[in-house]
Short mmCIF file of C-alpha atoms in Angstrom, two decimals:
data_model
loop_
_atom_site.label_atom_id
_atom_site.label_comp_id
_atom_site.label_asym_id
_atom_site.label_seq_id
_atom_site.Cartn_x
_atom_site.Cartn_y
_atom_site.Cartn_z
CA UNK V 1 -25.64 13.74 -17.23
CA UNK V 2 -25.33 16.97 -14.65
CA UNK V 3 -27.58 13.64 -12.72
CA UNK V 4 -25.59 11.04 -14.63
CA UNK V 5 -22.15 11.67 -13.27
CA UNK V 6 -22.82 11.92 -9.88
CA UNK V 7 -23.95 8.94 -9.45
CA UNK V 8 -22.13 7.56 -11.13
CA UNK V 9 -19.55 8.93 -8.35
CA UNK V 10 -21.23 6.73 -6.20
CA UNK V 11 -22.01 3.83 -7.30
CA UNK V 12 -17.66 3.95 -7.91
CA UNK V 13 -17.08 4.95 -4.20
CA UNK V 14 -19.73 1.94 -2.66
CA UNK V 15 -17.65 -0.29 -5.54
CA UNK V 16 -14.51 0.11 -3.66
CA UNK V 17 -13.33 2.94 -5.97
CA UNK V 18 -9.62 4.36 -4.08
CA UNK V 19 -10.75 6.95 -2.32
CA UNK V 20 -8.84 9.87 -4.05
CA UNK V 21 -10.31 8.50 -7.52
CA UNK V 22 -13.78 9.60 -6.10
CA UNK V 23 -12.64 12.72 -5.11
CA UNK V 24 -10.14 13.77 -7.95
CA UNK V 25 -13.12 13.09 -10.86
CA UNK V 26 -15.33 15.05 -8.83
CA UNK V 27 -14.02 18.38 -8.41
CA UNK V 28 -12.33 18.16 -12.43
CA UNK V 29 -16.20 17.63 -13.31
CA UNK V 30 -17.49 20.59 -10.82
CA UNK V 31 -14.16 22.85 -12.51
CA UNK V 32 -15.38 21.44 -15.85
CA UNK V 33 -19.15 22.48 -15.65
CA UNK V 34 -17.92 25.82 -14.42
CA UNK V 35 -15.73 26.03 -17.25
CA UNK V 36 -12.37 26.71 -15.05
CA UNK V 37 -9.73 25.26 -16.75
CA UNK V 38 -8.93 22.33 -15.35
CA UNK V 39 -4.37 23.53 -15.29
CA UNK V 40 -6.04 24.52 -11.38
CA UNK V 41 -6.22 21.33 -9.78
CA UNK V 42 -2.53 21.12 -10.24
CA UNK V 43 -1.97 24.52 -8.41
CA UNK V 44 -4.24 23.81 -5.71
CA UNK V 45 -2.17 19.85 -4.82
CA UNK V 46 1.08 22.11 -6.07
CA UNK V 47 -0.18 24.53 -2.69
CA UNK V 48 -0.09 21.17 -0.40
CA UNK V 49 3.37 20.92 -1.25
CA UNK V 50 4.71 24.21 0.41
CA UNK V 51 2.95 23.48 3.77
CA UNK V 52 5.65 23.63 6.03
CA UNK V 53 4.04 22.08 8.89
CA UNK V 54 2.89 18.97 6.79
CA UNK V 55 6.27 17.70 7.00
CA UNK V 56 4.96 16.63 10.55
CA UNK V 57 2.66 13.86 9.13
CA UNK V 58 5.91 11.43 7.11
CA UNK V 59 7.59 12.14 10.12
CA UNK V 60 5.20 11.58 13.21
CA UNK V 61 3.93 8.34 11.27
CA UNK V 62 7.61 7.20 11.08
CA UNK V 63 8.19 7.48 14.64
CA UNK V 64 4.68 6.10 16.09
CA UNK V 65 5.71 3.30 13.46
CA UNK V 66 8.66 2.38 15.22
CA UNK V 67 7.96 2.55 18.54
CA UNK V 68 4.92 -0.27 17.71
CA UNK V 69 7.41 -2.24 16.60
CA UNK V 70 9.65 -1.53 19.85
CA UNK V 71 9.11 -2.82 22.34
CA UNK V 72 7.46 0.39 23.39
CA UNK V 73 4.46 -0.35 24.29
CA UNK V 74 5.42 -3.13 27.48
CA UNK V 75 8.03 -0.86 28.82
CA UNK V 76 5.09 2.28 28.43
CA UNK V 77 2.33 -0.28 30.35
CA UNK V 78 5.62 -1.21 33.27
CA UNK V 79 5.96 1.88 33.95
CA UNK V 80 2.04 3.13 34.48
CA UNK V 81 1.76 0.07 36.82
CA UNK V 82 4.32 1.22 38.59
CA UNK V 83 3.08 4.38 39.07
CA UNK V 84 -0.77 4.30 39.03
CA UNK V 85 -0.94 0.41 39.79
CA UNK V 86 -1.77 0.95 43.34
CA UNK V 87 -4.87 2.73 42.98
CA UNK V 88 -8.17 1.43 43.31
CA UNK V 89 -9.17 0.31 40.19
CA UNK V 90 -5.18 0.22 39.18
CA UNK V 91 -5.06 -2.24 36.69
CA UNK V 92 -7.81 -1.06 35.13
CA UNK V 93 -6.67 3.23 35.14
CA UNK V 94 -3.10 1.41 33.65
CA UNK V 95 -4.16 0.28 30.50
CA UNK V 96 -6.56 3.59 29.92
CA UNK V 97 -3.32 5.44 30.29
CA UNK V 98 -1.42 3.35 28.25
CA UNK V 99 -3.63 2.85 25.07
CA UNK V 100 -3.72 6.91 25.61
CA UNK V 101 0.57 7.71 25.51
CA UNK V 102 0.91 5.10 23.12
CA UNK V 103 -2.35 6.74 20.37
CA UNK V 104 -1.61 9.76 20.75
CA UNK V 105 2.25 8.61 19.11
CA UNK V 106 1.29 6.66 16.30
CA UNK V 107 -1.93 8.69 15.58
CA UNK V 108 -3.88 5.14 15.44
CA UNK V 109 -6.55 3.47 17.39
CA UNK V 110 -5.60 0.17 15.58
CA UNK V 111 -2.32 -0.16 16.04
CA UNK V 112 -2.52 0.73 19.61
CA UNK V 113 -5.04 -2.65 19.87
CA UNK V 114 -2.59 -4.57 17.83
CA UNK V 115 -0.09 -3.75 20.06
CA UNK V 116 -1.05 -3.45 23.64
CA UNK V 117 -4.25 -5.57 23.67
CA UNK V 118 -1.82 -9.58 23.61
CA UNK V 119 -0.33 -7.17 27.14
CA UNK V 120 -3.28 -5.83 28.65
CA UNK V 121 -6.27 -8.29 28.25
CA UNK V 122 -4.86 -10.91 29.93
CA UNK V 123 -2.90 -9.04 32.35
CA UNK V 124 -6.85 -7.53 33.85
CA UNK V 125 -8.19 -11.45 33.40
CA UNK V 126 -6.01 -12.45 36.01
CA UNK V 127 -6.11 -9.54 37.94
CA UNK V 128 -10.15 -10.73 37.53
CA UNK V 129 -11.84 -8.79 36.14
CA UNK V 130 -15.05 -9.63 33.16
CA UNK V 131 -13.84 -10.82 29.60
CA UNK V 132 -16.57 -7.99 28.90
CA UNK V 133 -15.09 -5.39 31.09
CA UNK V 134 -12.44 -6.46 29.71
CA UNK V 135 -13.01 -6.38 25.59
CA UNK V 136 -14.37 -3.54 26.03
CA UNK V 137 -11.65 -1.57 27.85
CA UNK V 138 -9.01 -2.18 25.20
CA UNK V 139 -11.51 -2.01 22.15
CA UNK V 140 -13.18 1.66 23.59
CA UNK V 141 -9.13 3.28 25.07
CA UNK V 142 -7.40 2.54 21.84
CA UNK V 143 -8.74 5.68 20.26
CA UNK V 144 -8.43 7.24 23.74
CA UNK V 145 -5.24 8.65 22.30
CA UNK V 146 -6.55 11.32 19.30
CA UNK V 147 -6.84 13.73 21.39
CA UNK V 148 -3.57 13.92 22.49
CA UNK V 149 -0.55 15.42 20.90
CA UNK V 150 1.02 15.48 18.80
CA UNK V 151 -2.18 13.25 17.21
CA UNK V 152 -2.27 13.08 13.37
CA UNK V 153 -5.53 14.35 13.48
CA UNK V 154 -5.67 17.19 15.10
CA UNK V 155 -1.95 17.86 12.67
CA UNK V 156 -4.78 17.27 9.93
CA UNK V 157 -7.69 19.04 10.63
CA UNK V 158 -4.64 22.12 11.40
CA UNK V 159 -3.24 21.90 8.16
CA UNK V 160 -6.27 21.43 6.69
CA UNK V 161 -8.31 24.56 7.84
CA UNK V 162 -5.32 26.61 7.48
CA UNK V 163 -5.63 26.30 3.76
CA UNK V 164 -9.38 27.58 3.91
CA UNK V 165 -8.30 31.78 4.56
CA UNK V 166 -10.58 31.41 8.07
CA UNK V 167 -10.87 34.85 10.06
CA UNK V 168 -10.12 33.04 12.62
CA UNK V 169 -6.64 31.64 12.89
CA UNK V 170 -6.59 28.23 13.09
CA UNK V 171 -2.87 27.38 14.43
CA UNK V 172 -1.38 23.41 15.13
CA UNK V 173 0.37 25.01 18.93
CA UNK V 174 -3.98 25.76 19.95
CA UNK V 175 -5.03 22.52 18.59
CA UNK V 176 -3.00 21.26 20.55
CA UNK V 177 -3.52 23.12 23.73
CA UNK V 178 -7.44 22.05 22.76
CA UNK V 179 -7.61 19.14 22.92
CA UNK V 180 -6.08 18.41 26.72
CA UNK V 181 -9.32 18.94 29.10
CA UNK V 182 -11.03 17.49 26.70
CA UNK V 183 -9.09 14.00 26.30
CA UNK V 184 -8.53 14.17 30.09
CA UNK V 185 -12.55 14.29 30.56
CA UNK V 186 -12.14 11.35 28.71
CA UNK V 187 -9.54 9.59 30.41
CA UNK V 188 -11.05 10.76 34.04
CA UNK V 189 -15.36 9.51 33.66
CA UNK V 190 -13.41 5.61 32.27
CA UNK V 191 -11.07 6.01 35.42
CA UNK V 192 -14.48 5.81 37.42
CA UNK V 193 -15.71 4.15 35.56
CA UNK V 194 -12.66 1.26 36.24
CA UNK V 195 -12.20 1.55 40.25
CA UNK V 196 -16.29 0.88 40.34
CA UNK V 197 -16.06 -1.74 38.73
CA UNK V 198 -13.16 -3.64 40.72
CA UNK V 199 -14.51 -3.42 43.75
CA UNK V 200 -14.33 -7.03 45.31
CA UNK V 201 -11.27 -7.20 42.98
CA UNK V 202 -8.41 -8.00 46.01
CA UNK V 203 -5.74 -8.65 43.64
CA UNK V 204 -6.51 -5.35 41.12
CA UNK V 205 -4.28 -3.56 43.52
CA UNK V 206 -0.44 -4.01 45.07
CA UNK V 207 1.00 -1.04 47.71
CA UNK V 208 3.26 0.91 45.55
CA UNK V 209 6.56 -0.07 45.30
CA UNK V 210 9.81 2.83 45.04
CA UNK V 211 12.29 -0.37 44.17
CA UNK V 212 9.16 -1.00 40.67
CA UNK V 213 8.58 2.58 40.30
CA UNK V 214 12.62 3.31 40.71
CA UNK V 215 12.99 -0.12 38.12
CA UNK V 216 10.01 1.47 35.30
CA UNK V 217 12.30 4.26 35.11
CA UNK V 218 15.18 2.98 34.60
CA UNK V 219 14.07 0.53 31.83
CA UNK V 220 11.62 3.52 30.19
CA UNK V 221 14.62 6.13 30.49
CA UNK V 222 14.99 6.88 27.16
CA UNK V 223 11.07 7.17 26.10
CA UNK V 224 10.52 9.27 29.08
CA UNK V 225 12.36 13.24 28.33
CA UNK V 226 10.42 12.00 24.87
CA UNK V 227 7.05 13.97 25.08
CA UNK V 228 8.29 16.71 28.04
CA UNK V 229 10.59 17.62 25.06
CA UNK V 230 8.53 17.41 21.47
CA UNK V 231 5.77 18.69 23.65
CA UNK V 232 7.11 21.62 26.56
CA UNK V 233 9.08 23.06 22.71
CA UNK V 234 5.80 23.16 21.32
CA UNK V 235 3.78 24.95 24.32
CA UNK V 236 6.95 26.58 25.14
CA UNK V 237 8.27 28.05 21.35
CA UNK V 238 11.06 26.63 21.42
CA UNK V 239 11.26 25.50 17.52
CA UNK V 240 7.53 24.52 15.35
CA UNK V 241 5.28 21.58 14.99
CA UNK V 242 7.08 20.30 11.76
CA UNK V 243 11.29 21.18 13.73
CA UNK V 244 9.30 18.71 17.36
CA UNK V 245 7.89 15.91 14.71
CA UNK V 246 12.04 16.19 13.20
CA UNK V 247 13.24 15.66 16.22
CA UNK V 248 11.39 12.70 17.74
CA UNK V 249 11.49 11.12 13.86
CA UNK V 250 15.11 11.13 14.55
CA UNK V 251 15.34 10.65 18.33
CA UNK V 252 13.08 7.25 17.99
CA UNK V 253 14.97 5.30 15.05
CA UNK V 254 19.03 6.42 17.12
CA UNK V 255 17.08 4.90 19.67
CA UNK V 256 15.12 2.07 18.75
CA UNK V 257 17.81 0.92 15.75
CA UNK V 258 21.16 1.90 17.09
CA UNK V 259 20.90 2.35 21.57
CA UNK V 260 18.57 -0.57 21.91
CA UNK V 261 18.42 -2.81 18.91
CA UNK V 262 14.76 -3.76 19.07
CA UNK V 263 14.74 -2.76 15.62
CA UNK V 264 17.17 -4.66 13.21
CA UNK V 265 18.39 -2.82 10.03
CA UNK V 266 16.75 -5.17 7.73
CA UNK V 267 13.70 -5.19 9.57
CA UNK V 268 13.65 -0.81 9.46
CA UNK V 269 12.34 -0.77 5.86
CA UNK V 270 10.33 -3.04 6.31
CA UNK V 271 8.48 -0.37 8.82
CA UNK V 272 9.62 2.58 6.50
CA UNK V 273 7.21 1.06 4.00
CA UNK V 274 3.95 0.71 5.63
CA UNK V 275 4.72 4.14 7.39
CA UNK V 276 4.81 5.31 4.41
CA UNK V 277 1.51 3.36 3.17
CA UNK V 278 -0.12 4.95 5.59
CA UNK V 279 1.16 8.35 4.97
CA UNK V 280 0.75 8.18 1.20
CA UNK V 281 -3.09 7.25 0.65
CA UNK V 282 -2.90 10.32 4.56
CA UNK V 283 -1.35 13.03 1.65
CA UNK V 284 -2.91 12.09 -1.73
CA UNK V 285 -6.46 12.44 -0.75
CA UNK V 286 -5.95 15.43 1.12
CA UNK V 287 -3.85 17.07 -1.89
CA UNK V 288 -7.08 16.21 -4.45
CA UNK V 289 -9.59 17.24 -1.93
CA UNK V 290 -7.47 20.85 -1.61
CA UNK V 291 -8.67 20.59 -5.04
CA UNK V 292 -11.82 19.50 -4.56
CA UNK V 293 -12.09 22.03 -1.36
CA UNK V 294 -11.77 25.25 -3.42
CA UNK V 295 -14.44 24.31 -6.40
CA UNK V 296 -16.65 24.60 -3.47
CA UNK V 297 -15.42 27.57 -2.00
CA UNK V 298 -15.74 28.48 -5.67
CA UNK V 299 -18.79 27.72 -6.74
CA UNK V 300 -20.09 28.33 -3.07
CA UNK V 301 -21.93 25.34 -1.86
CA UNK V 302 -20.95 25.43 2.12
CA UNK V 303 -23.51 28.53 0.92
CA UNK V 304 -25.79 26.73 -0.50
CA UNK V 305 -25.76 24.66 2.27
CA UNK V 306 -25.98 26.52 5.02
CA UNK V 307 -28.80 27.98 3.74
CA UNK V 308 -30.79 24.93 3.33
CA UNK V 309 -29.99 23.99 6.70
CA UNK V 310 -30.77 27.14 7.99
CA UNK V 311 -34.51 26.94 6.29
CA UNK V 312 -34.76 23.77 9.25
CA UNK V 313 -32.44 24.74 12.14
CA UNK V 314 -32.94 27.86 13.34
CA UNK V 315 -29.90 27.80 16.52
CA UNK V 316 -26.27 26.28 16.92
CA UNK V 317 -28.03 24.20 19.77
CA UNK V 318 -30.30 21.84 17.72
CA UNK V 319 -27.90 22.27 14.75
CA UNK V 320 -24.97 20.62 17.17
CA UNK V 321 -27.43 17.59 18.11
CA UNK V 322 -27.74 17.07 14.22
CA UNK V 323 -23.79 17.29 13.80
CA UNK V 324 -23.60 14.99 16.44
CA UNK V 325 -25.21 12.39 15.03
CA UNK V 326 -23.78 12.50 11.55
CA UNK V 327 -20.16 12.37 12.26
CA UNK V 328 -21.67 9.21 15.18
CA UNK V 329 -22.57 7.47 11.14
CA UNK V 330 -19.33 9.14 9.96
CA UNK V 331 -17.11 7.36 12.07
CA UNK V 332 -18.79 3.80 11.55
CA UNK V 333 -18.35 4.35 7.62
CA UNK V 334 -14.82 6.54 7.09
CA UNK V 335 -11.87 6.46 8.73
CA UNK V 336 -10.60 9.64 10.37
CA UNK V 337 -8.18 10.33 7.92
CA UNK V 338 -10.42 11.03 5.48
CA UNK V 339 -13.02 11.94 7.07
CA UNK V 340 -11.19 15.01 7.63
CA UNK V 341 -10.28 16.23 4.73
CA UNK V 342 -13.19 15.53 3.37
CA UNK V 343 -16.31 16.85 5.16
CA UNK V 344 -14.24 19.48 6.81
CA UNK V 345 -14.12 21.84 3.76
CA UNK V 346 -17.57 21.64 3.94
CA UNK V 347 -18.50 21.49 7.59
CA UNK V 348 -16.03 24.39 9.41
CA UNK V 349 -17.70 26.97 6.87
CA UNK V 350 -21.47 26.05 8.20
CA UNK V 351 -20.40 26.20 11.53
CA UNK V 352 -19.11 29.02 12.14
CA UNK V 353 -21.96 30.69 10.55
CA UNK V 354 -23.54 29.50 13.40
CA UNK V 355 -21.02 30.59 15.75
CA UNK V 356 -19.16 28.20 16.63
CA UNK V 357 -15.66 28.83 16.85
CA UNK V 358 -12.70 26.16 14.50
CA UNK V 359 -11.23 25.42 17.39
CA UNK V 360 -13.62 23.61 19.14
CA UNK V 361 -15.54 22.17 15.98
CA UNK V 362 -11.98 20.32 15.98
CA UNK V 363 -12.11 19.33 19.00
CA UNK V 364 -15.54 18.50 18.63
CA UNK V 365 -15.23 16.83 15.30
CA UNK V 366 -12.72 14.52 16.49
CA UNK V 367 -14.30 13.36 19.64
CA UNK V 368 -17.26 12.31 17.87
CA UNK V 369 -14.41 10.43 15.87
CA UNK V 370 -13.46 8.62 18.45
CA UNK V 371 -16.48 7.29 19.62
CA UNK V 372 -17.49 5.76 16.82
CA UNK V 373 -14.60 3.72 16.42
CA UNK V 374 -16.24 1.67 18.08
CA UNK V 375 -19.71 2.57 17.87
CA UNK V 376 -22.29 -0.14 16.45
CA UNK V 377 -22.74 -1.66 14.23
CA UNK V 378 -19.42 -1.24 11.40
CA UNK V 379 -17.14 1.17 13.89
CA UNK V 380 -13.95 0.20 13.35
CA UNK V 381 -11.83 -0.62 16.38
CA UNK V 382 -15.21 -3.06 16.86
CA UNK V 383 -13.33 -5.63 13.75
CA UNK V 384 -10.43 -4.30 14.94
CA UNK V 385 -10.82 -6.26 18.45
CA UNK V 386 -13.22 -9.19 16.72
CA UNK V 387 -10.07 -10.62 15.29
CA UNK V 388 -7.36 -9.36 16.99
CA UNK V 389 -9.38 -11.44 19.90
CA UNK V 390 -11.32 -13.54 18.28
CA UNK V 391 -13.95 -13.38 19.09
CA UNK V 392 -17.69 -12.34 17.90
CA UNK V 393 -18.10 -8.76 16.96
CA UNK V 394 -21.96 -9.30 18.16
CA UNK V 395 -19.35 -10.08 22.02
CA UNK V 396 -17.59 -6.17 20.62
CA UNK V 397 -20.73 -4.68 20.52
CA UNK V 398 -22.72 -5.47 24.30
CA UNK V 399 -18.56 -5.54 26.20
CA UNK V 400 -18.17 -1.40 24.46
CA UNK V 401 -22.37 -0.52 25.43
CA UNK V 402 -21.55 0.31 28.75
CA UNK V 403 -18.00 2.79 27.11
CA UNK V 404 -20.16 3.81 24.79
CA UNK V 405 -22.29 5.55 26.95
CA UNK V 406 -20.11 7.56 29.44
CA UNK V 407 -18.45 8.89 26.23
CA UNK V 408 -21.34 10.03 24.96
CA UNK V 409 -22.03 12.14 27.60
CA UNK V 410 -18.60 13.10 27.78
CA UNK V 411 -18.84 14.32 23.41
CA UNK V 412 -22.35 16.13 24.58
CA UNK V 413 -19.69 17.69 27.69
CA UNK V 414 -16.98 18.63 24.85
CA UNK V 415 -19.87 19.72 22.15
CA UNK V 416 -22.46 22.09 24.39
CA UNK V 417 -19.44 23.58 26.51
CA UNK V 418 -17.18 25.32 24.19
CA UNK V 419 -14.86 26.75 26.74
CA UNK V 420 -13.48 23.02 27.63
CA UNK V 421 -11.77 23.13 24.84
CA UNK V 422 -10.73 26.76 24.25
CA UNK V 423 -9.72 27.40 28.05
CA UNK V 424 -6.00 26.93 27.70
CA UNK V 425 -6.07 29.13 24.94
#
């Protein structure tokens, strides 16, 4: 019986049962096996509702969806082109920067591919870039912003880690700072590759135009203050992450609906509904996962796994290499939100035993998951881009190969050079 139940849960998961039901059932089974009152699950779920920082998730998500539904993507592309388009490979670098910034605020790489792809791919093609480069660039850069504040995966990792009562505190402010240099490393590496690809393309870059730059600034006048106010307020300690999320949602709502009127009052409820669908899925999985985490900690499962791994892996170098391979596979198979709430309670205690800082683990975890988004054969971004650009998925496989290896090198640097993530703390 003890073997049949896990096998049944695995079968249900593979058959497409909602993830939260499988996690909840596994937690209930574990508590029942150890004669723990099942009311413990309700207590664990209620603990989630008591976390002040949790309110940042729905508010940042709502703001991100509002930005995606407005004309902010077009203005973002215009202003980045005005200030970066003069560089060699300027338009490609514009695409990278715009996608990274947009993903940082929306928290979803698929949304970035859909929202910005229609603007960037034709523009790159018109500038003379090869089709394979254009498709690979947009498919890859759709996930670049996951390491930049106020990325939802960064916030969610902090929420999960804070529930584990670690000796080393994990603050979301520190995670925001820790992701900055690794994220810039990835942007810089792809920018160099883009500049190299632009050799011989005369139409790619243009002289810096002060008039166009000023016009782009005026066009984006309402969006420009947002990152400076929000991130500046968080880093300076002027307000907390949850307060920054409330300010962001309110500001974007007023600008999009009242001032610019790009989202009508009749369309606003639809945007709210779509954004809260994602939030509901995240919070539901997070709630039952916390119950499952409490069971695993009480049962000593991370310690048992660590003891088993330690028999075969004696040093942190090998552990990190195996973890990288595992996370790439995980990133292909599972969305980043589910991966965080399911795997971090298992991986984090083991990583700490190998001397890995929890902040560093969070950054390398997200960097690997970011890479997994477009890792063949089943990376989610590959299929989103295939649908968005009406191209065979094999075409996307070939297009993303150079970008994959460039970012894999960056991921290995992030993984084996902890100072890059911890230098600003």
